[in-house]
Amino acid sequence: MPPTFRLGVLGGMGPLATVDFLHKLVLSTPAQRDQDHVPTVVWNVPQIADRQQAIAGAGPSPLPQLLDAVAGLNQAGATLIVMPCNTVHHWIEPLRRASPAPLLHIVDATLEVLEQRHAGEDGAGRAERCVGLVATKGALRARLYQDRLQQHGWRVLENTSEELEQLFTPGCYAIKRNALDEGSALLEKAAAALAARGARHLILACTEVPLALAHRQSPLLGLSVDPNQALAWSVLRHWEAVQGAQGTT
Amino acid sequence: MPPTFRLGVLGGMGPLATVDFLHKLVLSTPAQRDQDHVPTVVWNVPQIADRQQAIAGAGPSPLPQLLDAVAGLNQAGATLIVMPCNTVHHWIEPLRRASPAPLLHIVDATLEVLEQRHAGEDGAGRAERCVGLVATKGALRARLYQDRLQQHGWRVLENTSEELEQLFTPGCYAIKRNALDEGSALLEKAAAALAARGARHLILACTEVPLALAHRQSPLLGLSVDPNQALAWSVLRHWEAVQGAQGTT
C-alpha cells in the first residue's frame, strides 16, 4: 500500500534547528508506541549556499540546491513538506511550483497558534492583537513575518537598532559560544523590551531565543510562540486529518 | 557533482532514539558553519513490525519494511548507512546483502570506543577488559553484544534476573512515564551492581539509561559508553576520512 501520509523535512539550515524540530514533533505526537509516530523523511544536507548572503545580494542563490532537496523528498514519497528554518521561506514560492507535495509555511503555522489564542473574541480582544517579533536583523529586514501578520490584522513590534546591537546580537553570540547565563540575560531583556511596549505575544523567530528563555525559566515563555513548535503542531493536524479519514484512530 | 559522502539513517525504532542520535552527531561534529556538518538523509518511518515480537517468534518479520527503507536511502544517495537502534541489528546481514551502501554495526562502533580506552596496554590492562551490559531482557537474550565482545577478548557481565525484575525493568518504565527521580535511582542501582562485580566499563544499551545517569549526575557516566554516541563518532571518522581524501579540511 502506498503511504497516504509521509512528512518530508527540508532541513540542514542549520542541522541543529532540524533536530530541534524533529524533537518537538516526536514529543508533541500523542503516540502509545513507535508505530503511532508521524512517518518522516528528513533531508538534513546542509551543503546549501548561505541564505543571508544570497538575500543581501552578496552570494549565490541556494535555489538549485533547495530544488534538488525538494525533488529528493518527493521521490522518497513525501506528501507534505516543511522547512524548519525561517529565512529559507524567502524561496518558498519557486519550491511550491516545483513540488508535487505541498509545502507548509512556517509563518502560517505561527499565525495559527496566535489566532487560536484569540479565537472567538470581540472588538476589545482585537485591540490586543499586538505581537513582538524577536528575530535577527536579517530576518527583520526580509519582512518574512511582518507583512503576513499585518495582513491578518496584527500589529507587529520589533526591537530598536540599539536593542539589537546592545542586547539581541551579543546575546545570540553568547549563546552560540555556550555562555548561557550571559546570553540568556541579554536575550530576555530584548524580549522584555517588546512586552514593555505592549506586545501581548512574542514570536521567538531565532533558534537561540527559546533556549535562552528556558534557561532563565522566564515568565515571558508564557507569551511566546516558538515557530518550530508551531510547525510541529501544524504537521500533526494534517497527520490526524489523514488518520481520521482512514478511520484508524 | 555527485555526493562523495552522504549518511543514511535508518531510524524510527523508536523515533526519539533517532532524534537522540542526530543530536549527538550534530553536537560531535567539529563544524564552524552549517555547511561543515555531515550531509544526512533520515528515514524516520516507524511503521515497521515490532522487532521484539518478531525475535520472540510472536509476530511478523520487519525485514520487508527494513529493505524498503534501505532501498529508499540508497536511492536518496546514501553512501553509508547506520541504524540508531540496538535490536534491529538482528537483521543487519540481509540488509547488507541488499544495500549498495555499506552498513555500520552499532556494536562495532561501541567496541571501537572500548578498544580506544585500552589502546597500547600490556597484559595487566588486558585483565581489566571487563564490561557491564545494561540492557533489556530482550537485548540480553538476543546476545547482540555479548558474542561480539567476547570474540574480541572482553568479559561481559549482565544483571541477574532479580536485578532486572527489581531494578532495571521498573526503572525503565518509570523513566518512560517521566518519573525521573524514581526511575533514575533504580537504573543507577542496576548499573552500580555491575560495577561492584568488577565491570570497568558500562555499555548503556537501552536509551533510558543514559538519561537516568545524567539526571543523577552519576559518577558511573565516567565508565559508560553510549552506543548512539559511539555510532556518531564512528560516522565522523568515516566523514573525516572522505574530507581528508578530498583535501578539503
Tab-separated table of C-alpha atoms in Angstrom:
chain	number	residue	atom	x	y	z
A	1	MET	CA	0.000	0.000	0.000
A	2	PRO	CA	1.490	3.389	-0.919
A	3	PRO	CA	1.831	5.785	2.002
A	4	THR	CA	-1.163	8.098	2.417
A	5	PHE	CA	0.894	10.467	4.527
A	6	ARG	CA	4.628	10.947	4.731
A	7	LEU	CA	6.231	14.111	6.028
A	8	GLY	CA	9.236	15.485	4.188
A	9	VAL	CA	11.557	17.757	6.167
A	10	LEU	CA	13.796	20.034	4.133
A	11	GLY	CA	16.388	20.686	6.830
A	12	GLY	CA	20.069	21.403	7.265
A	13	MET	CA	19.590	25.163	7.804
A	14	GLY	CA	21.058	24.632	10.351
A	15	PRO	CA	21.272	20.968	11.228
A	16	LEU	CA	20.574	21.657	14.931
A	17	ALA	CA	17.363	23.561	14.139
A	18	THR	CA	16.259	20.489	12.140
A	19	VAL	CA	16.929	18.228	15.127
A	20	ASP	CA	15.050	20.686	17.371
A	21	PHE	CA	12.003	20.495	15.069
A	22	LEU	CA	12.114	16.671	14.929
A	23	HIS	CA	12.371	16.515	18.724
A	24	LYS	CA	9.346	18.787	19.156
A	25	LEU	CA	7.386	16.774	16.584
A	26	VAL	CA	8.066	13.471	18.372
A	27	LEU	CA	7.306	14.898	21.833
A	28	SER	CA	4.070	16.529	20.603
A	29	THR	CA	2.710	13.369	18.985
A	30	PRO	CA	0.033	11.545	21.023
A	31	ALA	CA	1.673	8.153	20.446
A	32	GLN	CA	1.446	4.988	22.503
A	33	ARG	CA	4.091	3.111	20.522
A	34	ASP	CA	6.701	3.640	17.810
A	35	GLN	CA	4.227	2.860	15.052
A	36	ASP	CA	1.906	5.739	16.074
A	37	HIS	CA	4.503	8.393	15.169
A	38	VAL	CA	4.446	10.509	12.021
A	39	PRO	CA	6.303	8.794	9.148
A	40	THR	CA	9.038	11.244	8.242
A	41	VAL	CA	11.880	11.532	5.754
A	42	VAL	CA	14.457	14.201	6.553
A	43	TRP	CA	16.844	15.865	4.091
A	44	ASN	CA	19.443	17.183	6.537
A	45	VAL	CA	22.007	18.084	3.865
A	46	PRO	CA	23.488	21.453	4.848
A	47	GLN	CA	25.693	21.943	1.767
A	48	ILE	CA	23.431	24.784	0.609
A	49	ALA	CA	24.556	28.299	-0.341
A	50	ASP	CA	24.322	30.821	2.507
A	51	ARG	CA	20.794	32.252	2.669
A	52	GLN	CA	21.628	35.506	4.449
A	53	GLN	CA	24.322	36.357	1.888
A	54	ALA	CA	22.047	35.470	-1.023
A	55	ILE	CA	19.270	37.749	0.303
A	56	ALA	CA	21.832	40.519	0.758
A	57	GLY	CA	22.925	40.046	-2.872
A	58	ALA	CA	26.400	39.042	-1.728
A	59	GLY	CA	26.411	35.365	-2.713
A	60	PRO	CA	24.919	32.695	-4.994
A	61	SER	CA	21.282	31.635	-4.719
A	62	PRO	CA	20.547	28.448	-2.732
A	63	LEU	CA	17.591	27.720	-5.022
A	64	PRO	CA	19.229	24.984	-7.184
A	65	GLN	CA	20.206	23.004	-4.040
A	66	LEU	CA	16.767	23.560	-2.496
A	67	LEU	CA	15.100	22.290	-5.680
A	68	ASP	CA	17.299	19.159	-5.573
A	69	ALA	CA	16.231	18.523	-1.967
A	70	VAL	CA	12.546	19.018	-2.797
A	71	ALA	CA	12.889	16.570	-5.701
A	72	GLY	CA	14.588	14.063	-3.387
A	73	LEU	CA	11.829	14.348	-0.779
A	74	ASN	CA	9.128	13.858	-3.417
A	75	GLN	CA	10.986	10.821	-4.764
A	76	ALA	CA	11.125	9.479	-1.186
A	77	GLY	CA	7.346	9.609	-1.018
A	78	ALA	CA	6.750	12.872	0.841
A	79	THR	CA	3.124	14.017	0.742
A	80	LEU	CA	3.712	17.219	2.779
A	81	ILE	CA	6.931	19.225	3.167
A	82	VAL	CA	8.104	21.584	5.912
A	83	MET	CA	11.262	23.674	6.321
A	84	PRO	CA	12.330	24.227	9.963
A	85	CYS	CA	14.188	27.462	9.167
A	86	ASN	CA	12.698	30.925	8.924
A	87	THR	CA	14.975	32.537	6.343
A	88	VAL	CA	14.637	29.863	3.669
A	89	HIS	CA	10.941	30.711	3.322
A	90	HIS	CA	12.142	33.590	1.142
A	91	TRP	CA	12.270	30.911	-1.638
A	92	ILE	CA	9.052	29.035	-0.826
A	93	GLU	CA	7.086	30.066	-3.941
A	94	PRO	CA	9.506	28.644	-6.563
A	95	LEU	CA	9.785	25.487	-4.427
A	96	ARG	CA	5.991	25.165	-4.282
A	97	ARG	CA	5.761	25.454	-8.057
A	98	ALA	CA	8.316	22.634	-8.446
A	99	SER	CA	6.909	20.268	-5.800
A	100	PRO	CA	4.016	17.810	-6.252
A	101	ALA	CA	3.822	17.661	-2.411
A	102	PRO	CA	2.525	20.891	-0.844
A	103	LEU	CA	4.810	22.967	1.408
A	104	LEU	CA	3.535	24.345	4.760
A	105	HIS	CA	4.654	27.908	5.537
A	106	ILE	CA	6.271	28.413	8.965
A	107	VAL	CA	4.651	31.858	9.325
A	108	ASP	CA	1.188	30.409	8.635
A	109	ALA	CA	1.813	27.766	11.318
A	110	THR	CA	2.844	30.503	13.767
A	111	LEU	CA	-0.174	32.604	12.836
A	112	GLU	CA	-2.464	29.614	13.522
A	113	VAL	CA	-1.192	29.498	17.112
A	114	LEU	CA	-1.732	33.242	17.572
A	115	GLU	CA	-5.243	33.065	16.089
A	116	GLN	CA	-6.146	30.156	18.382
A	117	ARG	CA	-5.233	32.263	21.407
A	118	HIS	CA	-7.695	34.942	20.274
A	119	ALA	CA	-10.415	32.647	18.921
A	120	GLY	CA	-13.981	33.869	19.326
A	121	GLU	CA	-13.141	37.198	20.903
A	122	ASP	CA	-14.804	40.566	20.345
A	123	GLY	CA	-13.545	44.024	19.391
A	124	ALA	CA	-11.754	44.614	22.691
A	125	GLY	CA	-9.705	41.458	22.176
A	126	ARG	CA	-8.870	42.566	18.649
A	127	ALA	CA	-7.173	45.641	20.111
A	128	GLU	CA	-4.791	43.296	21.915
A	129	ARG	CA	-3.568	41.750	18.704
A	130	CYS	CA	-0.066	43.049	19.162
A	131	VAL	CA	2.909	40.735	18.744
A	132	GLY	CA	6.615	41.261	19.347
A	133	LEU	CA	9.000	39.757	16.830
A	134	VAL	CA	12.274	38.582	18.390
A	135	ALA	CA	14.487	37.998	15.364
A	136	THR	CA	17.822	38.722	13.711
A	137	LYS	CA	18.411	41.916	11.736
A	138	GLY	CA	18.404	39.831	8.553
A	139	ALA	CA	15.064	38.201	9.353
A	140	LEU	CA	13.549	41.589	10.263
A	141	ARG	CA	14.829	43.101	7.021
A	142	ALA	CA	13.420	40.208	4.932
A	143	ARG	CA	9.947	41.059	6.401
A	144	LEU	CA	9.025	37.375	6.428
A	145	TYR	CA	6.687	37.715	9.400
A	146	GLN	CA	5.637	41.365	9.425
A	147	ASP	CA	3.757	41.585	6.114
A	148	ARG	CA	1.869	38.344	6.611
A	149	LEU	CA	0.918	39.173	10.212
A	150	GLN	CA	-0.210	42.703	9.322
A	151	GLN	CA	-2.398	41.311	6.529
A	152	HIS	CA	-4.206	39.343	9.258
A	153	GLY	CA	-4.751	42.398	11.455
A	154	TRP	CA	-1.788	42.025	13.779
A	155	ARG	CA	0.316	44.927	14.978
A	156	VAL	CA	3.996	43.893	14.954
A	157	LEU	CA	6.656	45.348	17.265
A	158	GLU	CA	10.383	44.990	16.617
A	159	ASN	CA	13.461	45.708	18.704
A	160	THR	CA	15.106	49.068	18.021
A	161	SER	CA	18.543	49.285	16.413
A	162	GLU	CA	20.036	49.979	19.832
A	163	GLU	CA	18.300	46.986	21.413
A	164	LEU	CA	19.522	44.791	18.566
A	165	GLU	CA	23.099	45.994	18.952
A	166	GLN	CA	23.275	46.048	22.741
A	167	LEU	CA	21.031	43.115	23.689
A	168	PHE	CA	19.901	40.829	20.894
A	169	THR	CA	23.026	40.379	18.778
A	170	PRO	CA	25.553	39.976	21.636
A	171	GLY	CA	23.029	37.707	23.395
A	172	CYS	CA	22.816	35.375	20.387
A	173	TYR	CA	26.593	35.208	20.016
A	174	ALA	CA	26.968	34.460	23.733
A	175	ILE	CA	24.523	31.544	23.459
A	176	LYS	CA	26.329	30.242	20.366
A	177	ARG	CA	29.595	30.109	22.365
A	178	ASN	CA	27.717	28.404	25.234
A	179	ALA	CA	27.852	31.395	27.610
A	180	LEU	CA	24.286	30.614	28.638
A	181	ASP	CA	23.943	32.848	31.726
A	182	GLU	CA	25.274	35.934	29.973
A	183	GLY	CA	23.433	35.361	26.679
A	184	SER	CA	20.130	34.446	28.315
A	185	ALA	CA	20.055	37.618	30.379
A	186	LEU	CA	20.627	39.762	27.266
A	187	LEU	CA	18.041	37.976	25.135
A	188	GLU	CA	15.448	38.091	27.912
A	189	LYS	CA	15.954	41.868	28.113
A	190	ALA	CA	15.456	42.196	24.340
A	191	ALA	CA	12.187	40.233	24.575
A	192	ALA	CA	11.083	42.112	27.722
A	193	ALA	CA	11.518	45.443	25.905
A	194	LEU	CA	8.878	44.363	23.364
A	195	ALA	CA	6.493	43.245	26.101
A	196	ALA	CA	7.021	46.570	27.896
A	197	ARG	CA	5.987	48.417	24.715
A	198	GLY	CA	2.717	46.482	24.527
A	199	ALA	CA	3.398	43.118	22.852
A	200	ARG	CA	0.873	40.581	24.156
A	201	HIS	CA	2.687	37.734	22.383
A	202	LEU	CA	6.277	37.100	21.362
A	203	ILE	CA	7.409	35.209	18.279
A	204	LEU	CA	10.796	33.643	19.023
A	205	ALA	CA	11.915	33.613	15.402
A	206	CYS	CA	15.558	32.826	16.136
A	207	THR	CA	16.555	29.399	17.486
A	208	GLU	CA	18.712	30.808	20.304
A	209	VAL	CA	15.833	32.659	21.973
A	210	PRO	CA	13.679	29.726	23.180
A	211	LEU	CA	16.863	28.207	24.633
A	212	ALA	CA	17.663	31.455	26.450
A	213	LEU	CA	14.197	31.942	27.934
A	214	ALA	CA	14.067	28.291	29.031
A	215	HIS	CA	17.484	28.646	30.678
A	216	ARG	CA	16.151	31.545	32.778
A	217	GLN	CA	12.743	29.871	33.270
A	218	SER	CA	11.461	33.221	32.070
A	219	PRO	CA	7.788	34.141	32.577
A	220	LEU	CA	7.967	35.551	29.026
A	221	LEU	CA	7.751	31.949	27.793
A	222	GLY	CA	4.055	32.118	28.649
A	223	LEU	CA	3.575	34.805	25.973
A	224	SER	CA	5.799	33.143	23.433
A	225	VAL	CA	5.299	31.186	20.227
A	226	ASP	CA	8.171	29.003	19.028
A	227	PRO	CA	7.794	28.687	15.223
A	228	ASN	CA	9.371	25.192	15.186
A	229	GLN	CA	6.793	24.059	17.759
A	230	ALA	CA	4.014	25.734	15.756
A	231	LEU	CA	5.197	23.906	12.640
A	232	ALA	CA	5.152	20.583	14.522
A	233	TRP	CA	1.561	21.205	15.706
A	234	SER	CA	0.508	22.120	12.176
A	235	VAL	CA	2.007	18.886	10.826
A	236	LEU	CA	0.122	16.917	13.490
A	237	ARG	CA	-3.200	18.486	12.459
A	238	HIS	CA	-2.565	17.315	8.887
A	239	TRP	CA	-1.471	13.860	10.088
A	240	GLU	CA	-4.539	13.494	12.321
A	241	ALA	CA	-6.848	14.543	9.459
A	242	VAL	CA	-5.425	11.716	7.329
A	243	GLN	CA	-5.724	9.240	10.224
A	244	GLY	CA	-9.333	10.325	10.760
A	245	ALA	CA	-10.167	9.973	7.055
A	246	GLN	CA	-8.759	6.423	7.119
A	247	GLY	CA	-10.839	5.575	10.185
A	248	THR	CA	-7.738	4.411	12.039
A	249	THR	CA	-7.712	6.196	15.359
B	1	MET	CA	28.971	16.698	-8.767
B	2	PRO	CA	27.551	13.557	-7.126
B	3	PRO	CA	27.933	13.426	-3.358
B	4	THR	CA	31.121	11.645	-2.245
B	5	PHE	CA	29.649	11.127	1.213
B	6	ARG	CA	26.063	11.098	2.365
B	7	LEU	CA	24.936	9.425	5.568
B	8	GLY	CA	21.729	7.431	5.511
B	9	VAL	CA	19.984	6.924	8.860
B	10	LEU	CA	17.544	4.033	9.049
B	11	GLY	CA	15.575	5.278	12.038
B	12	GLY	CA	12.102	5.185	13.514
B	13	MET	CA	12.911	2.460	16.072
B	14	GLY	CA	11.938	4.483	18.041
B	15	PRO	CA	11.655	7.956	16.603
B	16	LEU	CA	13.093	9.548	19.760
B	17	ALA	CA	16.211	7.352	19.656
B	18	THR	CA	16.712	8.566	16.067
B	19	VAL	CA	16.480	12.197	17.185
B	20	ASP	CA	18.910	11.423	20.038
B	21	PHE	CA	21.432	10.023	17.532
B	22	LEU	CA	21.055	13.023	15.181
B	23	HIS	CA	21.519	15.398	18.113
B	24	LYS	CA	24.717	13.638	19.201
B	25	LEU	CA	26.004	13.617	15.619
B	26	VAL	CA	25.464	17.372	15.194
B	27	LEU	CA	26.973	18.219	18.607
B	28	SER	CA	30.006	15.969	17.990
B	29	THR	CA	30.827	17.475	14.585
B	30	PRO	CA	33.727	19.977	14.584
B	31	ALA	CA	31.793	22.461	12.441
B	32	GLN	CA	32.220	26.205	12.142
B	33	ARG	CA	29.128	26.718	9.983
B	34	ASP	CA	26.079	24.848	8.674
B	35	GLN	CA	27.922	23.675	5.561
B	36	ASP	CA	30.577	21.826	7.648
B	37	HIS	CA	28.030	19.326	9.003
B	38	VAL	CA	27.594	15.747	7.780
B	39	PRO	CA	25.131	15.558	4.876
B	40	THR	CA	22.435	13.222	6.146
B	41	VAL	CA	19.191	11.707	4.913
B	42	VAL	CA	16.989	10.195	7.609
B	43	TRP	CA	14.293	7.567	7.144
B	44	ASN	CA	12.298	8.119	10.335
B	45	VAL	CA	9.333	5.980	9.265
B	46	PRO	CA	8.288	3.933	12.311
B	47	GLN	CA	5.573	1.866	10.619
B	48	ILE	CA	7.747	-1.239	10.964
B	49	ALA	CA	6.683	-4.554	12.508
B	50	ASP	CA	7.631	-4.908	16.185
B	51	ARG	CA	11.220	-6.183	16.471
B	52	GLN	CA	10.952	-7.690	19.964
B	53	GLN	CA	7.882	-9.708	18.986
B	54	ALA	CA	9.483	-10.870	15.751
B	55	ILE	CA	12.604	-12.100	17.610
B	56	ALA	CA	10.350	-13.891	20.099
B	57	GLY	CA	8.549	-15.599	17.174
B	58	ALA	CA	5.297	-13.872	18.148
B	59	GLY	CA	4.879	-11.512	15.218
B	60	PRO	CA	5.728	-10.828	11.555
B	61	SER	CA	9.264	-10.037	10.436
B	62	PRO	CA	10.163	-6.362	9.964
B	63	LEU	CA	12.570	-7.318	7.165
B	64	PRO	CA	10.371	-6.291	4.179
B	65	GLN	CA	9.895	-2.780	5.646
B	66	LEU	CA	13.581	-2.528	6.529
B	67	LEU	CA	14.527	-3.496	2.958
B	68	ASP	CA	12.188	-0.764	1.619
B	69	ALA	CA	13.894	1.802	3.847
B	70	VAL	CA	17.378	0.670	2.777
B	71	ALA	CA	16.316	0.944	-0.876
B	72	GLY	CA	14.940	4.441	-0.223
B	73	LEU	CA	18.164	5.567	1.464
B	74	ASN	CA	20.269	4.240	-1.412
B	75	GLN	CA	18.007	5.991	-3.912
B	76	ALA	CA	18.457	9.198	-1.879
B	77	GLY	CA	22.206	8.947	-2.413
B	78	ALA	CA	23.352	7.394	0.881
B	79	THR	CA	26.962	6.174	0.782
B	80	LEU	CA	26.994	4.861	4.375
B	81	ILE	CA	24.033	3.672	6.488
B	82	VAL	CA	23.563	3.476	10.262
B	83	MET	CA	20.684	2.236	12.432
B	84	PRO	CA	20.370	4.030	15.815
B	85	CYS	CA	18.612	1.079	17.457
B	86	ASN	CA	20.245	-1.941	19.043
B	87	THR	CA	17.630	-4.618	18.409
B	88	VAL	CA	17.269	-4.066	14.660
B	89	HIS	CA	20.880	-5.193	14.177
B	90	HIS	CA	19.468	-8.730	14.411
B	91	TRP	CA	18.639	-8.201	10.683
B	92	ILE	CA	21.827	-6.418	9.579
B	93	GLU	CA	23.217	-9.227	7.383
B	94	PRO	CA	20.260	-9.477	4.948
B	95	LEU	CA	20.180	-5.661	4.806
B	96	ARG	CA	23.914	-5.549	4.000
B	97	ARG	CA	23.423	-8.040	1.174
B	98	ALA	CA	20.662	-5.840	-0.318
B	99	SER	CA	22.393	-2.458	0.074
B	100	PRO	CA	24.991	-0.949	-2.272
B	101	ALA	CA	25.907	1.446	0.595
B	102	PRO	CA	27.693	-0.311	3.497
B	103	LEU	CA	26.020	-0.505	6.931
B	104	LEU	CA	27.985	0.300	10.102
B	105	HIS	CA	27.282	-2.034	13.052
B	106	ILE	CA	26.395	-0.311	16.349
B	107	VAL	CA	28.267	-2.969	18.343
B	108	ASP	CA	31.447	-2.431	16.280
B	109	ALA	CA	31.171	1.322	16.944
B	110	THR	CA	30.805	0.628	20.685
B	111	LEU	CA	33.737	-1.794	20.610
B	112	GLU	CA	35.913	0.874	18.938
B	113	VAL	CA	35.337	3.161	21.927
B	114	LEU	CA	36.203	0.395	24.400
B	115	GLU	CA	39.340	-0.562	22.451
B	116	GLN	CA	40.486	3.074	22.345
B	117	ARG	CA	40.309	3.208	26.142
B	118	HIS	CA	42.679	0.251	26.355
B	119	ALA	CA	44.936	1.127	23.423
B	120	GLY	CA	48.598	0.178	23.781
B	121	GLU	CA	48.300	-1.540	27.141
B	122	ASP	CA	50.018	-4.674	28.367
B	123	GLY	CA	48.814	-7.939	29.936
B	124	ALA	CA	47.725	-6.344	33.202
B	125	GLY	CA	45.446	-3.994	31.304
B	126	ARG	CA	44.012	-6.916	29.365
B	127	ALA	CA	42.838	-8.412	32.658
B	128	GLU	CA	40.703	-5.315	33.147
B	129	ARG	CA	38.776	-5.890	29.952
B	130	CYS	CA	35.527	-6.461	31.737
B	131	VAL	CA	32.384	-4.662	30.627
B	132	GLY	CA	28.899	-4.494	32.133
B	133	LEU	CA	25.982	-4.624	29.737
B	134	VAL	CA	22.994	-2.548	30.892
B	135	ALA	CA	20.214	-3.727	28.595
B	136	THR	CA	16.682	-5.076	28.376
B	137	LYS	CA	15.921	-8.760	28.829
B	138	GLY	CA	15.185	-8.960	25.094
B	139	ALA	CA	18.509	-7.399	24.123
B	140	LEU	CA	20.377	-9.685	26.535
B	141	ARG	CA	18.582	-12.738	25.146
B	142	ALA	CA	19.390	-11.741	21.521
B	143	ARG	CA	23.130	-11.773	22.517
B	144	LEU	CA	23.800	-8.850	20.161
B	145	TYR	CA	26.686	-7.508	22.248
B	146	GLN	CA	27.955	-10.498	24.225
B	147	ASP	CA	29.163	-12.737	21.399
B	148	ARG	CA	30.922	-9.951	19.507
B	149	LEU	CA	32.587	-8.566	22.634
B	150	GLN	CA	33.739	-11.988	23.806
B	151	GLN	CA	35.254	-12.654	20.374
B	152	HIS	CA	37.419	-9.580	20.995
B	153	GLY	CA	38.595	-10.773	24.416
B	154	TRP	CA	36.104	-8.924	26.601
B	155	ARG	CA	34.464	-10.417	29.662
B	156	VAL	CA	30.802	-9.385	29.743
B	157	LEU	CA	28.736	-9.024	32.918
B	158	GLU	CA	24.926	-8.880	32.917
B	159	ASN	CA	22.363	-8.041	35.565
B	160	THR	CA	20.853	-11.037	37.348
B	161	SER	CA	17.187	-11.956	36.882
B	162	GLU	CA	16.437	-10.385	40.252
B	163	GLU	CA	18.223	-7.154	39.379
B	164	LEU	CA	16.350	-6.996	36.098
B	165	GLU	CA	12.995	-7.515	37.809
B	166	GLN	CA	13.550	-5.302	40.852
B	167	LEU	CA	15.741	-2.536	39.419
B	168	PHE	CA	16.165	-2.410	35.663
B	169	THR	CA	12.669	-3.094	34.338
B	170	PRO	CA	10.713	-0.924	36.833
B	171	GLY	CA	13.377	1.775	36.383
B	172	CYS	CA	12.852	1.852	32.608
B	173	TYR	CA	9.077	2.008	32.952
B	174	ALA	CA	9.370	4.834	35.499
B	175	ILE	CA	11.534	6.867	33.093
B	176	LYS	CA	9.075	6.206	30.239
B	177	ARG	CA	6.272	7.707	32.357
B	178	ASN	CA	8.542	10.658	33.243
B	179	ALA	CA	9.058	9.651	36.892
B	180	LEU	CA	12.703	10.658	36.553
B	181	ASP	CA	13.777	10.655	40.213
B	182	GLU	CA	12.337	7.227	40.925
B	183	GLY	CA	13.470	5.628	37.647
B	184	SER	CA	16.957	7.120	37.746
B	185	ALA	CA	17.632	5.773	41.231
B	186	LEU	CA	16.610	2.252	40.172
B	187	LEU	CA	18.616	2.274	36.940
B	188	GLU	CA	21.705	3.642	38.676
B	189	LYS	CA	21.475	0.770	41.164
B	190	ALA	CA	21.270	-1.765	38.310
B	191	ALA	CA	24.382	-0.243	36.701
B	192	ALA	CA	26.200	0.031	40.047
B	193	ALA	CA	25.642	-3.690	40.681
B	194	LEU	CA	27.658	-4.491	37.551
B	195	ALA	CA	30.450	-2.120	38.574
B	196	ALA	CA	30.507	-3.705	42.041
B	197	ARG	CA	31.034	-7.134	40.441
B	198	GLY	CA	34.064	-5.880	38.515
B	199	ALA	CA	32.851	-4.139	35.360
B	200	ARG	CA	35.399	-1.462	34.398
B	201	HIS	CA	33.105	-0.111	31.669
B	202	LEU	CA	29.351	0.009	31.191
B	203	ILE	CA	27.532	-0.208	27.888
B	204	LEU	CA	24.242	1.706	28.195
B	205	ALA	CA	22.441	-0.340	25.555
B	206	CYS	CA	18.963	0.947	26.370
B	207	THR	CA	18.031	4.565	25.593
B	208	GLU	CA	16.552	5.229	29.055
B	209	VAL	CA	19.810	4.547	30.906
B	210	PRO	CA	21.956	7.495	29.694
B	211	LEU	CA	19.019	9.770	30.563
B	212	ALA	CA	18.797	8.271	34.046
B	213	LEU	CA	22.516	8.540	34.834
B	214	ALA	CA	22.620	12.114	33.511
B	215	HIS	CA	19.608	13.006	35.681
B	216	ARG	CA	21.524	11.838	38.775
B	217	GLN	CA	24.845	13.260	37.516
B	218	SER	CA	26.072	9.773	38.298
B	219	PRO	CA	29.824	9.099	38.519
B	220	LEU	CA	29.066	5.880	36.607
B	221	LEU	CA	28.791	8.036	33.460
B	222	GLY	CA	32.593	8.181	33.551
B	223	LEU	CA	32.733	4.410	32.927
B	224	SER	CA	29.950	4.376	30.382
B	225	VAL	CA	29.687	4.048	26.618
B	226	ASP	CA	26.512	5.266	24.933
B	227	PRO	CA	26.130	3.255	21.695
B	228	ASN	CA	24.351	6.148	19.905
B	229	GLN	CA	27.287	8.419	20.750
B	230	ALA	CA	29.742	5.719	19.650
B	231	LEU	CA	27.846	5.415	16.347
B	232	ALA	CA	28.047	9.201	15.846
B	233	TRP	CA	31.823	9.156	16.443
B	234	SER	CA	32.251	6.269	14.016
B	235	VAL	CA	30.303	8.161	11.336
B	236	LEU	CA	32.537	11.205	11.898
B	237	ARG	CA	35.683	9.119	11.384
B	238	HIS	CA	34.303	7.986	8.002
B	239	TRP	CA	33.239	11.532	7.107
B	240	GLU	CA	36.653	12.961	8.055
B	241	ALA	CA	38.441	10.299	6.007
B	242	VAL	CA	36.455	11.392	2.934
B	243	GLN	CA	37.146	15.078	3.684
B	244	GLY	CA	40.855	14.298	4.057
B	245	ALA	CA	40.948	12.352	0.786
B	246	GLN	CA	39.375	15.332	-0.990
B	247	GLY	CA	41.956	17.676	0.521
B	248	THR	CA	39.219	19.889	1.944
B	249	THR	CA	39.954	20.415	5.606
